[in-house]
Amino acid sequence: VIKYSHNKKQQIHYPDFLVTYKHRKPVIFEVKYQSEIDNDDGRIARNLKAGKLYAKTINSDYRIITDREILGIYSENVDELLKVRDEVADLISTT
């Protein structure tokens, strides 16, 4: 839970994930649609700013992930899997 003040009112924000690692700093992740960020009325920007500040106080990194990044990673993974599938098919057909 991240608490911050806006217009003299207490706000509460719940980040999406906190990932802890064995050999590096934890990372707070926010997952948003890019269209949400593009059409933000200020609320998301305030939450993200509060999240970044909070992350510093707990010695954590802070990352914002959008659907564009997720779809890009998915597409790259599919491309790699298709290459492996084709290589396996070539190996099978030559034996």
PDB file of C-alpha atoms in Angstrom:
ATOM      1  CA  VAL A   1       0.000   0.000   0.000  1.00  0.00           C
ATOM      2  CA  ILE A   2       1.338   3.414  -0.963  1.00  0.00           C
ATOM      3  CA  LYS A   3      -0.164   6.384   0.825  1.00  0.00           C
ATOM      4  CA  TYR A   4       0.317   9.949  -0.366  1.00  0.00           C
ATOM      5  CA  SER A   5      -1.397  13.305  -0.176  1.00  0.00           C
ATOM      6  CA  HIS A   6      -3.056  15.115  -3.092  1.00  0.00           C
ATOM      7  CA  ASN A   7      -5.026  18.358  -2.694  1.00  0.00           C
ATOM      8  CA  LYS A   8      -4.799  17.893   1.075  1.00  0.00           C
ATOM      9  CA  LYS A   9      -6.539  14.512   0.824  1.00  0.00           C
ATOM     10  CA  GLN A  10      -5.004  11.176   1.716  1.00  0.00           C
ATOM     11  CA  GLN A  11      -4.717   8.899  -1.322  1.00  0.00           C
ATOM     12  CA  ILE A  12      -4.066   5.164  -1.357  1.00  0.00           C
ATOM     13  CA  HIS A  13      -2.482   3.311  -4.255  1.00  0.00           C
ATOM     14  CA  TYR A  14      -1.946  -0.424  -4.623  1.00  0.00           C
ATOM     15  CA  PRO A  15       0.900  -1.351  -6.998  1.00  0.00           C
ATOM     16  CA  ASP A  16       0.419  -4.475  -9.083  1.00  0.00           C
ATOM     17  CA  PHE A  17       3.428  -6.557  -7.994  1.00  0.00           C
ATOM     18  CA  LEU A  18       6.416  -6.563  -5.705  1.00  0.00           C
ATOM     19  CA  VAL A  19       9.023  -9.024  -6.957  1.00  0.00           C
ATOM     20  CA  THR A  20      11.849  -9.992  -4.661  1.00  0.00           C
ATOM     21  CA  TYR A  21      15.089 -11.457  -5.956  1.00  0.00           C
ATOM     22  CA  LYS A  22      17.830 -13.404  -4.281  1.00  0.00           C
ATOM     23  CA  HIS A  23      20.767 -11.297  -5.510  1.00  0.00           C
ATOM     24  CA  ARG A  24      19.375  -7.878  -6.385  1.00  0.00           C
ATOM     25  CA  LYS A  25      16.982  -5.200  -5.209  1.00  0.00           C
ATOM     26  CA  PRO A  26      13.267  -5.910  -5.219  1.00  0.00           C
ATOM     27  CA  VAL A  27      11.189  -4.351  -7.989  1.00  0.00           C
ATOM     28  CA  ILE A  28       7.737  -2.812  -7.735  1.00  0.00           C
ATOM     29  CA  PHE A  29       5.876  -3.341 -11.015  1.00  0.00           C
ATOM     30  CA  GLU A  30       2.961  -1.360 -12.371  1.00  0.00           C
ATOM     31  CA  VAL A  31       1.130  -2.867 -15.344  1.00  0.00           C
ATOM     32  CA  LYS A  32      -0.934  -0.441 -17.408  1.00  0.00           C
ATOM     33  CA  TYR A  33      -2.495  -0.226 -20.840  1.00  0.00           C
ATOM     34  CA  GLN A  34      -0.599   2.329 -22.889  1.00  0.00           C
ATOM     35  CA  SER A  35      -3.948   3.941 -23.761  1.00  0.00           C
ATOM     36  CA  GLU A  36      -4.590   4.518 -20.028  1.00  0.00           C
ATOM     37  CA  ILE A  37      -1.315   6.375 -19.737  1.00  0.00           C
ATOM     38  CA  ASP A  38      -1.913   8.327 -22.944  1.00  0.00           C
ATOM     39  CA  ASN A  39      -5.390   9.424 -21.799  1.00  0.00           C
ATOM     40  CA  ASP A  40      -4.565   9.953 -18.117  1.00  0.00           C
ATOM     41  CA  ASP A  41      -6.365  12.753 -16.302  1.00  0.00           C
ATOM     42  CA  GLY A  42      -3.502  12.973 -13.812  1.00  0.00           C
ATOM     43  CA  ARG A  43      -4.479  10.196 -11.400  1.00  0.00           C
ATOM     44  CA  ILE A  44      -2.186   7.570 -12.933  1.00  0.00           C
ATOM     45  CA  ALA A  45       0.700  10.042 -13.115  1.00  0.00           C
ATOM     46  CA  ARG A  46       0.247  10.852  -9.406  1.00  0.00           C
ATOM     47  CA  ASN A  47       0.147   7.163  -8.500  1.00  0.00           C
ATOM     48  CA  LEU A  48       3.275   6.446 -10.534  1.00  0.00           C
ATOM     49  CA  LYS A  49       5.129   9.381  -9.010  1.00  0.00           C
ATOM     50  CA  ALA A  50       4.146   8.239  -5.515  1.00  0.00           C
ATOM     51  CA  GLY A  51       5.233   4.713  -6.407  1.00  0.00           C
ATOM     52  CA  LYS A  52       8.661   5.867  -7.555  1.00  0.00           C
ATOM     53  CA  LEU A  53       9.176   7.879  -4.378  1.00  0.00           C
ATOM     54  CA  TYR A  54       8.033   4.980  -2.216  1.00  0.00           C
ATOM     55  CA  ALA A  55      10.348   2.568  -4.032  1.00  0.00           C
ATOM     56  CA  LYS A  56      13.310   4.761  -3.149  1.00  0.00           C
ATOM     57  CA  THR A  57      12.348   4.744   0.528  1.00  0.00           C
ATOM     58  CA  ILE A  58      12.404   0.931   0.638  1.00  0.00           C
ATOM     59  CA  ASN A  59      15.535   0.618  -1.549  1.00  0.00           C
ATOM     60  CA  SER A  60      13.588  -0.925  -4.395  1.00  0.00           C
ATOM     61  CA  ASP A  61      13.474  -0.395  -8.148  1.00  0.00           C
ATOM     62  CA  TYR A  62      10.260   0.681  -9.854  1.00  0.00           C
ATOM     63  CA  ARG A  63       9.113  -0.395 -13.315  1.00  0.00           C
ATOM     64  CA  ILE A  64       6.106   0.453 -15.420  1.00  0.00           C
ATOM     65  CA  ILE A  65       5.142  -2.215 -17.948  1.00  0.00           C
ATOM     66  CA  THR A  66       2.590  -1.548 -20.688  1.00  0.00           C
ATOM     67  CA  ASP A  67       0.644  -3.831 -22.963  1.00  0.00           C
ATOM     68  CA  ARG A  68       2.940  -2.765 -25.815  1.00  0.00           C
ATOM     69  CA  GLU A  69       5.952  -4.190 -24.004  1.00  0.00           C
ATOM     70  CA  ILE A  70       4.109  -7.361 -23.040  1.00  0.00           C
ATOM     71  CA  LEU A  71       2.891  -7.918 -26.603  1.00  0.00           C
ATOM     72  CA  GLY A  72       6.402  -7.222 -27.917  1.00  0.00           C
ATOM     73  CA  ILE A  73       7.915  -9.804 -25.575  1.00  0.00           C
ATOM     74  CA  TYR A  74       5.169 -12.285 -26.490  1.00  0.00           C
ATOM     75  CA  SER A  75       5.831 -11.746 -30.183  1.00  0.00           C
ATOM     76  CA  GLU A  76       9.596 -12.230 -29.719  1.00  0.00           C
ATOM     77  CA  ASN A  77       8.995 -15.456 -27.793  1.00  0.00           C
ATOM     78  CA  VAL A  78       6.657 -16.792 -30.472  1.00  0.00           C
ATOM     79  CA  ASP A  79       9.265 -16.011 -33.145  1.00  0.00           C
ATOM     80  CA  GLU A  80      11.918 -17.926 -31.195  1.00  0.00           C
ATOM     81  CA  LEU A  81       9.616 -20.892 -30.626  1.00  0.00           C
ATOM     82  CA  LEU A  82       8.782 -21.031 -34.331  1.00  0.00           C
ATOM     83  CA  LYS A  83      12.513 -21.095 -35.184  1.00  0.00           C
ATOM     84  CA  VAL A  84      13.083 -23.991 -32.781  1.00  0.00           C
ATOM     85  CA  ARG A  85      10.055 -25.841 -34.169  1.00  0.00           C
ATOM     86  CA  ASP A  86      11.405 -25.461 -37.706  1.00  0.00           C
ATOM     87  CA  GLU A  87      14.872 -26.642 -36.643  1.00  0.00           C
ATOM     88  CA  VAL A  88      13.389 -29.708 -34.951  1.00  0.00           C
ATOM     89  CA  ALA A  89      11.255 -30.456 -38.009  1.00  0.00           C
ATOM     90  CA  ASP A  90      14.367 -30.220 -40.227  1.00  0.00           C
ATOM     91  CA  LEU A  91      16.228 -32.633 -37.920  1.00  0.00           C
ATOM     92  CA  ILE A  92      13.353 -35.122 -37.980  1.00  0.00           C
ATOM     93  CA  SER A  93      12.994 -35.024 -41.763  1.00  0.00           C
ATOM     94  CA  THR A  94      16.717 -35.707 -42.310  1.00  0.00           C
ATOM     95  CA  THR A  95      16.808 -38.802 -40.100  1.00  0.00           C
TER      96      THR A  95
END
